[in-house]
mmCIF file of C-alpha atoms and ligand atoms in Angstrom:
data_model
loop_
_atom_site.group_PDB
_atom_site.id
_atom_site.type_symbol
_atom_site.label_atom_id
_atom_site.label_comp_id
_atom_site.label_asym_id
_atom_site.label_seq_id
_atom_site.Cartn_x
_atom_site.Cartn_y
_atom_site.Cartn_z
ATOM 1 C CA MET A 1 118.572 84.996 98.360
ATOM 2 C CA ASN A 2 117.190 86.954 95.383
ATOM 3 C CA TYR A 3 116.714 84.673 91.467
ATOM 4 C CA GLN A 4 115.837 86.077 88.231
ATOM 5 C CA VAL A 5 114.487 83.119 86.606
ATOM 6 C CA GLY A 6 113.260 83.141 83.091
ATOM 7 C CA VAL A 7 109.986 82.001 82.238
ATOM 8 C CA ILE A 8 108.849 80.941 79.502
ATOM 9 C CA SER A 9 105.025 79.085 80.225
ATOM 10 C CA GLY A 10 104.929 78.763 76.000
ATOM 11 C CA ASP A 11 102.086 76.234 74.505
ATOM 12 C CA GLY A 12 99.761 74.238 75.248
ATOM 13 C CA ILE A 13 99.901 72.773 78.701
ATOM 14 C CA GLY A 14 103.108 74.932 79.654
ATOM 15 C CA PRO A 15 101.369 77.503 80.870
ATOM 16 C CA GLU A 16 98.955 75.385 83.447
ATOM 17 C CA VAL A 17 102.021 73.120 84.750
ATOM 18 C CA VAL A 18 104.532 75.865 84.789
ATOM 19 C CA ARG A 19 101.906 77.777 87.224
ATOM 20 C CA GLU A 20 102.888 75.122 89.473
ATOM 21 C CA ALA A 21 106.618 74.497 89.567
ATOM 22 C CA LYS A 22 106.210 78.451 90.336
ATOM 23 C CA LYS A 23 104.146 77.633 93.266
ATOM 24 C CA VAL A 24 106.127 75.124 94.474
ATOM 25 C CA LEU A 25 109.165 77.636 93.951
ATOM 26 C CA ASP A 26 107.573 80.652 96.080
ATOM 27 C CA LYS A 27 107.355 77.783 99.164
ATOM 28 C CA VAL A 28 110.399 77.183 98.828
ATOM 29 C CA GLY A 29 111.322 80.712 98.842
ATOM 30 C CA GLN A 30 109.099 81.707 101.729
ATOM 31 C CA VAL A 31 110.193 77.828 104.036
ATOM 32 C CA PHE A 32 114.414 78.141 103.274
ATOM 33 C CA GLY A 33 114.670 82.137 103.008
ATOM 34 C CA HIS A 34 115.178 82.667 99.073
ATOM 35 C CA THR A 35 112.916 84.923 96.759
ATOM 36 C CA PHE A 36 112.817 84.004 93.096
ATOM 37 C CA SER A 37 111.364 86.495 90.489
ATOM 38 C CA TYR A 38 110.063 85.687 87.586
ATOM 39 C CA ASP A 39 110.454 87.433 84.042
ATOM 40 C CA GLU A 40 108.230 85.188 81.025
ATOM 41 C CA ILE A 41 109.887 84.831 78.021
ATOM 42 C CA LEU A 42 107.933 84.540 74.871
ATOM 43 C CA MET A 43 108.834 81.277 72.791
ATOM 44 C CA GLY A 44 106.703 79.055 70.560
ATOM 45 C CA GLY A 45 103.525 79.265 69.304
ATOM 46 C CA VAL A 46 102.563 81.974 71.290
ATOM 47 C CA SER A 47 105.826 84.243 70.025
ATOM 48 C CA ILE A 48 104.528 83.328 66.855
ATOM 49 C CA ASP A 49 101.295 85.062 67.298
ATOM 50 C CA ALA A 50 102.481 87.715 69.363
ATOM 51 C CA THR A 51 105.472 88.657 66.960
ATOM 52 C CA GLY A 52 105.876 86.409 64.078
ATOM 53 C CA MET A 53 108.681 84.631 64.758
ATOM 54 C CA PRO A 54 109.062 81.895 67.450
ATOM 55 C CA LEU A 55 112.288 83.188 69.383
ATOM 56 C CA THR A 56 112.751 86.659 68.910
ATOM 57 C CA GLU A 57 116.041 87.857 69.725
ATOM 58 C CA GLU A 58 115.296 90.195 72.451
ATOM 59 C CA ALA A 59 113.284 86.786 73.665
ATOM 60 C CA ILE A 60 117.445 85.537 73.617
ATOM 61 C CA ALA A 61 118.514 88.243 75.487
ATOM 62 C CA GLN A 62 116.289 87.908 78.551
ATOM 63 C CA ALA A 63 117.158 84.658 78.537
ATOM 64 C CA GLN A 64 120.550 85.499 79.070
ATOM 65 C CA LYS A 65 120.014 87.638 81.587
ATOM 66 C CA ALA A 66 118.372 85.137 83.836
ATOM 67 C CA ASP A 67 120.775 82.968 86.211
ATOM 68 C CA ALA A 68 117.943 80.278 85.170
ATOM 69 C CA VAL A 69 114.619 79.544 82.750
ATOM 70 C CA LEU A 70 112.514 77.538 83.750
ATOM 71 C CA MET A 71 110.291 76.155 81.078
ATOM 72 C CA GLY A 72 106.765 74.829 80.197
ATOM 73 C CA SER A 73 106.410 73.160 76.319
ATOM 74 C CA ILE A 74 105.807 74.565 73.000
ATOM 75 C CA GLY A 75 104.195 73.570 69.852
ATOM 76 C CA GLY A 76 100.990 72.166 68.933
ATOM 77 C CA ASN A 77 98.974 69.831 67.064
ATOM 78 C CA THR A 78 101.788 68.740 64.126
ATOM 79 C CA SER A 79 98.686 68.452 62.268
ATOM 80 C CA THR A 80 95.818 71.097 62.222
ATOM 81 C CA SER A 81 97.724 74.072 64.321
ATOM 82 C CA PRO A 82 98.127 77.090 61.699
ATOM 83 C CA TRP A 83 101.521 77.513 62.952
ATOM 84 C CA TYR A 84 102.604 74.337 61.075
ATOM 85 C CA GLN A 85 101.869 75.717 57.934
ATOM 86 C CA LEU A 86 104.772 78.112 58.432
ATOM 87 C CA PRO A 87 107.854 77.386 57.003
ATOM 88 C CA PRO A 88 110.147 75.001 58.957
ATOM 89 C CA GLN A 89 112.707 77.712 60.707
ATOM 90 C CA LEU A 90 109.630 79.766 61.841
ATOM 91 C CA ARG A 91 107.589 76.759 63.650
ATOM 92 C CA PRO A 92 107.758 76.589 67.182
ATOM 93 C CA GLU A 93 110.049 73.521 67.595
ATOM 94 C CA ALA A 94 112.907 76.120 65.654
ATOM 95 C CA GLY A 95 112.209 78.358 68.455
ATOM 96 C CA LEU A 96 113.327 76.402 71.089
ATOM 97 C CA LEU A 97 116.707 74.746 68.787
ATOM 98 C CA LYS A 98 117.591 78.048 68.416
ATOM 99 C CA LEU A 99 117.552 78.981 72.556
ATOM 100 C CA ARG A 100 119.679 75.371 72.768
ATOM 101 C CA LYS A 101 122.136 76.731 70.204
ATOM 102 C CA SER A 102 122.417 80.350 71.046
ATOM 103 C CA LEU A 103 122.886 79.882 74.946
ATOM 104 C CA ASN A 104 125.781 76.900 73.965
ATOM 105 C CA LEU A 105 123.515 74.406 75.742
ATOM 106 C CA PHE A 106 125.086 71.490 74.568
ATOM 107 C CA ALA A 107 124.402 69.256 77.576
ATOM 108 C CA ASN A 108 120.809 67.425 78.189
ATOM 109 C CA LEU A 109 120.766 65.386 81.424
ATOM 110 C CA ARG A 110 117.508 63.562 81.615
ATOM 111 C CA PRO A 111 117.004 61.096 84.309
ATOM 112 C CA ALA A 112 114.654 57.831 84.268
ATOM 113 C CA TYR A 113 114.006 56.738 87.587
ATOM 114 C CA LEU A 114 111.030 54.343 88.926
ATOM 115 C CA TYR A 115 109.453 55.448 91.865
ATOM 116 C CA GLY A 116 108.366 52.329 93.952
ATOM 117 C CA GLU A 117 104.525 53.880 94.415
ATOM 118 C CA LEU A 118 104.304 54.185 90.674
ATOM 119 C CA LYS A 119 104.739 50.001 90.111
ATOM 120 C CA GLU A 120 101.626 49.901 89.194
ATOM 121 C CA ALA A 121 101.757 52.375 86.066
ATOM 122 C CA CYS A 122 104.282 51.101 84.619
ATOM 123 C CA PRO A 123 104.263 49.073 81.991
ATOM 124 C CA LEU A 124 106.128 46.756 81.912
ATOM 125 C CA ARG A 125 106.094 43.038 84.109
ATOM 126 C CA ASP A 126 106.933 42.992 87.842
ATOM 127 C CA ASP A 127 109.575 40.055 87.161
ATOM 128 C CA ILE A 128 111.618 42.868 84.587
ATOM 129 C CA ILE A 129 111.028 46.145 86.983
ATOM 130 C CA GLY A 130 112.924 44.138 90.050
ATOM 131 C CA ASP A 131 114.272 46.261 91.988
ATOM 132 C CA GLY A 132 113.418 48.723 90.366
ATOM 133 C CA PHE A 133 115.781 50.963 87.910
ATOM 134 C CA ASP A 134 117.264 54.639 88.700
ATOM 135 C CA MET A 135 119.013 55.946 85.378
ATOM 136 C CA MET A 136 120.443 58.966 83.953
ATOM 137 C CA ILE A 137 120.501 59.581 80.354
ATOM 138 C CA MET A 138 123.267 62.092 78.665
ATOM 139 C CA ARG A 139 121.567 63.696 75.734
ATOM 140 C CA GLU A 140 124.075 66.114 73.474
ATOM 141 C CA LEU A 141 122.045 68.541 72.366
ATOM 142 C CA THR A 142 123.937 71.153 70.486
ATOM 143 C CA GLY A 143 124.850 68.779 67.744
ATOM 144 C CA GLY A 144 123.873 66.190 65.269
ATOM 145 C CA LEU A 145 121.169 65.867 62.946
ATOM 146 C CA TYR A 146 118.811 68.106 64.609
ATOM 147 C CA PHE A 147 121.972 71.015 63.612
ATOM 148 C CA GLY A 148 123.391 69.609 60.474
ATOM 149 C CA ASN A 149 123.205 71.378 56.873
ATOM 150 C CA ARG A 150 119.695 70.149 55.186
ATOM 151 C CA VAL A 151 118.078 70.952 52.263
ATOM 152 C CA THR A 152 115.029 69.745 50.174
ATOM 153 C CA GLU A 153 115.682 70.646 46.072
ATOM 154 C CA GLU A 154 114.988 68.714 42.621
ATOM 155 C CA ARG A 155 118.272 66.598 41.761
ATOM 156 C CA ASP A 156 117.846 65.263 38.102
ATOM 157 C CA GLY A 157 113.940 66.109 38.075
ATOM 158 C CA VAL A 158 113.486 63.745 41.953
ATOM 159 C CA LEU A 159 112.358 65.535 44.282
ATOM 160 C CA THR A 160 115.537 64.919 47.204
ATOM 161 C CA ALA A 161 116.147 65.898 51.219
ATOM 162 C CA GLU A 162 119.001 65.602 53.014
ATOM 163 C CA ASP A 163 120.085 66.112 56.501
ATOM 164 C CA THR A 164 123.584 65.833 57.209
ATOM 165 C CA LEU A 165 124.949 64.127 60.935
ATOM 166 C CA THR A 166 128.113 66.124 61.981
ATOM 167 C CA TYR A 167 130.192 65.365 65.049
ATOM 168 C CA ASN A 168 133.174 66.632 65.486
ATOM 169 C CA GLU A 169 135.771 65.342 68.596
ATOM 170 C CA ASN A 170 135.435 68.613 70.883
ATOM 171 C CA GLU A 171 131.604 68.210 70.936
ATOM 172 C CA ILE A 172 132.325 64.585 71.522
ATOM 173 C CA ARG A 173 134.233 65.437 74.605
ATOM 174 C CA ARG A 174 132.375 67.719 76.577
ATOM 175 C CA ILE A 175 130.022 65.605 76.563
ATOM 176 C CA ALA A 176 131.607 62.986 77.540
ATOM 177 C CA LYS A 177 133.240 64.449 80.146
ATOM 178 C CA ARG A 178 129.418 65.889 81.455
ATOM 179 C CA GLY A 179 128.523 62.102 81.564
ATOM 180 C CA PHE A 180 131.855 60.709 83.625
ATOM 181 C CA ASP A 181 131.902 63.295 85.950
ATOM 182 C CA ILE A 182 127.934 63.070 86.322
ATOM 183 C CA ALA A 183 128.482 58.855 86.850
ATOM 184 C CA ARG A 184 130.843 59.509 89.248
ATOM 185 C CA LYS A 185 128.620 60.674 91.656
ATOM 186 C CA ARG A 186 125.983 57.983 90.685
ATOM 187 C CA ARG A 187 126.287 54.121 90.665
ATOM 188 C CA LYS A 188 129.883 54.747 88.095
ATOM 189 C CA LYS A 189 129.136 53.192 84.896
ATOM 190 C CA VAL A 190 128.667 54.632 81.682
ATOM 191 C CA THR A 191 127.135 53.122 78.496
ATOM 192 C CA SER A 192 127.931 55.371 75.429
ATOM 193 C CA VAL A 193 124.966 54.501 73.084
ATOM 194 C CA ASP A 194 126.477 54.801 68.947
ATOM 195 C CA LYS A 195 125.809 52.911 65.744
ATOM 196 C CA ALA A 196 129.008 52.350 65.359
ATOM 197 C CA ASN A 197 128.130 49.353 62.780
ATOM 198 C CA VAL A 198 126.979 51.409 60.590
ATOM 199 C CA LEU A 199 127.705 55.535 60.907
ATOM 200 C CA ASP A 200 131.728 57.318 60.535
ATOM 201 C CA SER A 201 129.948 60.034 63.139
ATOM 202 C CA SER A 202 129.567 56.580 65.897
ATOM 203 C CA ARG A 203 132.878 55.833 65.045
ATOM 204 C CA LEU A 204 134.330 59.199 65.918
ATOM 205 C CA TRP A 205 131.932 59.196 69.383
ATOM 206 C CA ARG A 206 133.433 55.911 70.513
ATOM 207 C CA LYS A 207 136.737 56.786 70.330
ATOM 208 C CA VAL A 208 136.861 59.921 72.096
ATOM 209 C CA VAL A 209 134.802 58.357 74.323
ATOM 210 C CA GLU A 210 137.693 55.357 75.347
ATOM 211 C CA GLU A 211 139.718 58.399 75.141
ATOM 212 C CA VAL A 212 137.849 60.033 77.786
ATOM 213 C CA ALA A 213 137.353 57.213 79.822
ATOM 214 C CA LYS A 214 140.848 57.259 80.107
ATOM 215 C CA ASP A 215 140.533 59.556 82.904
ATOM 216 C CA TYR A 216 138.292 58.048 85.021
ATOM 217 C CA PRO A 217 139.446 54.845 85.593
ATOM 218 C CA ASP A 218 136.992 53.991 88.427
ATOM 219 C CA VAL A 219 134.019 54.255 86.167
ATOM 220 C CA ALA A 220 133.028 51.504 84.224
ATOM 221 C CA LEU A 221 133.055 52.388 80.742
ATOM 222 C CA GLU A 222 130.347 49.485 78.582
ATOM 223 C CA HIS A 223 129.349 50.891 74.909
ATOM 224 C CA MET A 224 125.907 49.427 73.501
ATOM 225 C CA LEU A 225 124.103 49.645 69.636
ATOM 226 C CA VAL A 226 121.382 52.585 69.631
ATOM 227 C CA ASP A 227 119.296 49.688 68.082
ATOM 228 C CA ASN A 228 120.001 46.923 71.190
ATOM 229 C CA CYS A 229 119.626 49.904 73.864
ATOM 230 C CA ALA A 230 116.355 50.722 73.055
ATOM 231 C CA MET A 231 115.521 46.591 73.040
ATOM 232 C CA GLN A 232 117.730 46.222 76.545
ATOM 233 C CA LEU A 233 115.390 49.798 77.426
ATOM 234 C CA VAL A 234 112.221 47.228 77.917
ATOM 235 C CA LYS A 235 114.308 43.931 78.886
ATOM 236 C CA ASP A 236 116.529 45.238 81.317
ATOM 237 C CA PRO A 237 115.483 48.505 82.693
ATOM 238 C CA GLY A 238 117.898 48.266 85.991
ATOM 239 C CA GLN A 239 121.560 48.091 83.791
ATOM 240 C CA PHE A 240 121.661 51.467 82.856
ATOM 241 C CA ASP A 241 123.686 54.221 85.665
ATOM 242 C CA VAL A 242 124.298 56.729 82.783
ATOM 243 C CA ILE A 243 123.174 56.705 79.262
ATOM 244 C CA LEU A 244 125.506 58.957 77.268
ATOM 245 C CA THR A 245 124.177 59.459 73.390
ATOM 246 C CA GLU A 246 123.874 62.111 70.625
ATOM 247 C CA ASN A 247 120.959 64.321 69.904
ATOM 248 C CA MET A 248 118.777 62.085 67.898
ATOM 249 C CA PHE A 249 119.384 58.886 69.639
ATOM 250 C CA GLY A 250 118.858 60.472 72.998
ATOM 251 C CA ASP A 251 115.588 62.260 71.501
ATOM 252 C CA ILE A 252 114.511 58.819 70.853
ATOM 253 C CA LEU A 253 115.894 56.726 73.683
ATOM 254 C CA SER A 254 114.997 59.730 76.262
ATOM 255 C CA ASP A 255 111.084 59.358 75.749
ATOM 256 C CA GLU A 256 111.318 55.297 75.761
ATOM 257 C CA ALA A 257 113.030 55.543 78.721
ATOM 258 C CA SER A 258 109.891 57.890 80.147
ATOM 259 C CA MET A 259 107.670 55.631 79.857
ATOM 260 C CA VAL A 260 109.004 53.014 81.179
ATOM 261 C CA THR A 261 108.439 54.607 84.456
ATOM 262 C CA GLY A 262 105.106 54.978 84.093
ATOM 263 C CA SER A 263 104.467 58.275 82.180
ATOM 264 C CA ILE A 264 106.019 61.244 80.501
ATOM 265 C CA GLY A 265 104.323 63.490 82.191
ATOM 266 C CA MET A 266 106.974 62.689 85.326
ATOM 267 C CA LEU A 267 110.194 63.460 83.497
ATOM 268 C CA SER A 268 112.155 66.080 84.648
ATOM 269 C CA SER A 269 115.377 67.816 82.547
ATOM 270 C CA ALA A 270 117.925 70.112 82.592
ATOM 271 C CA SER A 271 119.988 71.820 79.626
ATOM 272 C CA LEU A 272 123.139 73.220 80.739
ATOM 273 C CA ASN A 273 126.389 74.665 79.582
ATOM 274 C CA ASP A 274 129.117 75.163 80.385
ATOM 275 C CA THR A 275 128.718 78.228 83.680
ATOM 276 C CA LYS A 276 125.883 77.453 85.852
ATOM 277 C CA PHE A 277 123.160 79.071 83.437
ATOM 278 C CA GLY A 278 120.390 75.873 82.688
ATOM 279 C CA LEU A 279 117.476 75.397 80.947
ATOM 280 C CA TYR A 280 115.061 73.277 82.678
ATOM 281 C CA GLU A 281 111.755 71.694 81.054
ATOM 282 C CA PRO A 282 109.512 68.463 80.852
ATOM 283 C CA SER A 283 110.790 66.382 79.558
ATOM 284 C CA GLY A 284 107.467 66.251 77.700
ATOM 285 C CA GLY A 285 105.563 67.862 75.416
ATOM 286 C CA SER A 286 102.795 70.378 74.819
ATOM 287 C CA ALA A 287 99.920 67.676 74.734
ATOM 288 C CA PRO A 288 97.589 69.826 73.221
ATOM 289 C CA ASP A 289 94.868 67.411 73.521
ATOM 290 C CA ILE A 290 94.525 67.888 77.498
ATOM 291 C CA ALA A 291 95.553 71.933 77.153
ATOM 292 C CA GLY A 292 93.596 74.356 79.140
ATOM 293 C CA LYS A 293 91.506 71.092 81.088
ATOM 294 C CA GLY A 294 93.472 70.924 84.577
ATOM 295 C CA ILE A 295 94.253 67.449 83.826
ATOM 296 C CA ALA A 296 98.370 67.630 83.297
ATOM 297 C CA ASN A 297 100.429 65.948 85.182
ATOM 298 C CA PRO A 298 103.036 68.874 86.565
ATOM 299 C CA ILE A 299 105.325 66.870 88.478
ATOM 300 C CA ALA A 300 107.995 66.932 86.018
ATOM 301 C CA THR A 301 107.841 70.591 85.863
ATOM 302 C CA ILE A 302 108.308 70.749 89.555
ATOM 303 C CA LEU A 303 110.904 68.099 89.451
ATOM 304 C CA SER A 304 112.621 70.212 86.675
ATOM 305 C CA ALA A 305 112.570 73.218 88.994
ATOM 306 C CA ALA A 306 114.489 71.366 91.652
ATOM 307 C CA MET A 307 117.340 70.751 89.160
ATOM 308 C CA MET A 308 117.155 74.199 88.555
ATOM 309 C CA LEU A 309 117.941 74.463 92.568
ATOM 310 C CA ARG A 310 120.622 71.841 92.395
ATOM 311 C CA TYR A 311 122.651 72.995 89.047
ATOM 312 C CA SER A 312 122.006 76.656 88.735
ATOM 313 C CA PHE A 313 121.609 77.613 92.370
ATOM 314 C CA ASP A 314 123.420 75.287 94.396
ATOM 315 C CA LEU A 315 120.440 74.816 96.579
ATOM 316 C CA ASP A 316 120.980 70.959 97.049
ATOM 317 C CA ARG A 317 118.237 71.422 100.498
ATOM 318 C CA GLU A 318 115.925 72.950 98.862
ATOM 319 C CA ALA A 319 115.992 70.384 96.130
ATOM 320 C CA ASP A 320 115.810 67.627 98.007
ATOM 321 C CA ALA A 321 112.995 68.625 99.842
ATOM 322 C CA VAL A 322 111.046 69.291 96.628
ATOM 323 C CA GLU A 323 112.052 65.979 95.486
ATOM 324 C CA ARG A 324 110.981 64.392 99.324
ATOM 325 C CA ALA A 325 107.625 66.018 98.431
ATOM 326 C CA VAL A 326 106.783 64.410 95.320
ATOM 327 C CA GLN A 327 107.615 61.662 96.828
ATOM 328 C CA GLN A 328 105.177 62.258 99.625
ATOM 329 C CA VAL A 329 102.829 62.861 98.212
ATOM 330 C CA LEU A 330 102.830 59.603 95.668
ATOM 331 C CA LYS A 331 103.257 57.764 98.843
ATOM 332 C CA GLU A 332 100.203 59.377 100.219
ATOM 333 C CA ASN A 333 98.735 57.997 96.802
ATOM 334 C CA TYR A 334 97.597 60.547 95.171
ATOM 335 C CA ARG A 335 97.485 61.034 91.571
ATOM 336 C CA THR A 336 96.906 62.400 88.122
ATOM 337 C CA ILE A 337 95.285 60.725 85.436
ATOM 338 C CA ASP A 338 97.753 59.686 83.364
ATOM 339 C CA ILE A 339 99.711 58.127 86.430
ATOM 340 C CA MET A 340 96.621 56.857 87.498
ATOM 341 C CA PRO A 341 96.630 52.767 88.298
ATOM 342 C CA GLN A 342 94.861 49.704 86.114
ATOM 343 C CA GLU A 343 91.272 49.286 86.841
ATOM 344 C CA GLU A 344 91.433 46.750 89.417
ATOM 345 C CA LYS A 345 93.380 48.948 91.933
ATOM 346 C CA LYS A 346 92.049 52.987 91.167
ATOM 347 C CA ALA A 347 90.247 52.596 94.655
ATOM 348 C CA SER A 348 92.969 52.516 96.398
ATOM 349 C CA VAL A 349 94.464 56.162 95.288
ATOM 350 C CA THR A 350 92.559 59.398 95.043
ATOM 351 C CA GLN A 351 92.502 61.053 91.533
ATOM 352 C CA VAL A 352 93.786 64.954 91.228
ATOM 353 C CA GLY A 353 94.026 67.713 88.873
ATOM 354 C CA THR A 354 97.077 69.980 87.921
ATOM 355 C CA ALA A 355 96.263 72.812 90.811
ATOM 356 C CA LYS A 356 95.579 70.175 93.480
ATOM 357 C CA MET A 357 98.922 68.199 92.721
ATOM 358 C CA GLY A 358 101.255 71.425 93.062
ATOM 359 C CA ASP A 359 99.105 72.552 95.620
ATOM 360 C CA LEU A 360 99.612 69.116 97.921
ATOM 361 C CA ILE A 361 103.454 69.289 96.651
ATOM 362 C CA ALA A 362 103.834 72.675 97.617
ATOM 363 C CA GLU A 363 102.249 71.907 101.318
ATOM 364 C CA ARG A 364 104.938 69.416 101.706
ATOM 365 C CA ILE A 365 107.910 71.103 101.122
ATOM 366 C CA LYS A 366 109.685 71.411 104.950
HETATM 367 C C1 IPM B 401 112.323 67.085 72.948
HETATM 368 C C2 IPM B 401 111.955 67.552 72.370
HETATM 369 C C3 IPM B 401 112.310 68.058 70.957
HETATM 370 C C4 IPM B 401 113.554 67.807 70.388
HETATM 371 C C5 IPM B 401 111.112 68.725 70.197
HETATM 372 C C6 IPM B 401 110.129 69.923 69.933
HETATM 373 C C7 IPM B 401 112.414 69.436 68.896
HETATM 374 O O1 IPM B 401 111.564 65.976 71.573
HETATM 375 O O2 IPM B 401 113.236 67.637 74.032
HETATM 376 O O3 IPM B 401 113.078 65.629 73.512
HETATM 377 O O4 IPM B 401 112.879 66.841 69.782
HETATM 378 O O5 IPM B 401 114.817 67.767 70.872
HETATM 379 MG MG1 MG B 402 111.453 64.388 72.299
#
């Protein structure tokens, strides 16, 4: 079968890591008899440079036409790039937020999994790591502070900025259902994270999540305050299965969770709506400091492509093959620089660059 993949290479390390993910997809195509055709879509800084806008209507239409979209990363150095001299709605990130909203991508799945082979890169002590951890952060992606009204204005002679955190029960219900559905296919535990001791939006969140939980008697539900969750992630990460949370909390907690897996360069993500369509992107950023050096870790993007095979195309066998190939290269001790072990163990592994890592993974797809 032929699949139409929209591709947003974007900025920074984006084009380098996307190239490797396409290499892996093409190998999947060869081995399993599919074809993937790619349609390059402009978004972020490259789009600003070409069109003056971080995301054009034409780009949105291209994304809508695709079966799924694979993305690298967008944005640059916020203190030095001219993109950040522009008004906020014209900056690279505004393109991503607009795309998420236009395509109604309300469910963001961010798996954080510790590969046994990467224990050495994990900053936590062995006794904390225990048998490792495997959690799925379900982040609401189209509501909350990111999309509420915001304004900066003078009020009684004082410069004042305001951001609004709004959620309605329908927005909470649909992400909660997704969270419970996913938990059912995993270890059947949902930790719903909020700040219900302070925020009204969190109190509504908790109420709606409890209502949804009634339809999932086989799934255990617990509530956790977000500050406590930040602590528990480094104290006992193994306790988590599905973490269900709102947009801003999910943004912060997913970076934290990624780092305890060893590197943000390992973390894939999927942003889904209520159709088969999805936007797949590594959780890490554009890393402008290492862009163009050929050293970025492409694994997060390759694993995002695997999520695309699984969630948008229902190609589970193919997705398994990609995930196994990643595991295999790690087992064979190949590492990009971000997942190198500490000094004394360096001799036992081989450091490789972005393209070589892509080759090694592609070769192991079968
Ligand atoms: C992410 C990123 C984005 C976000 C930025 C680039 C707007 O940090 O996907 O986590 O905050 O959602
Ligand atoms: Mg983030």
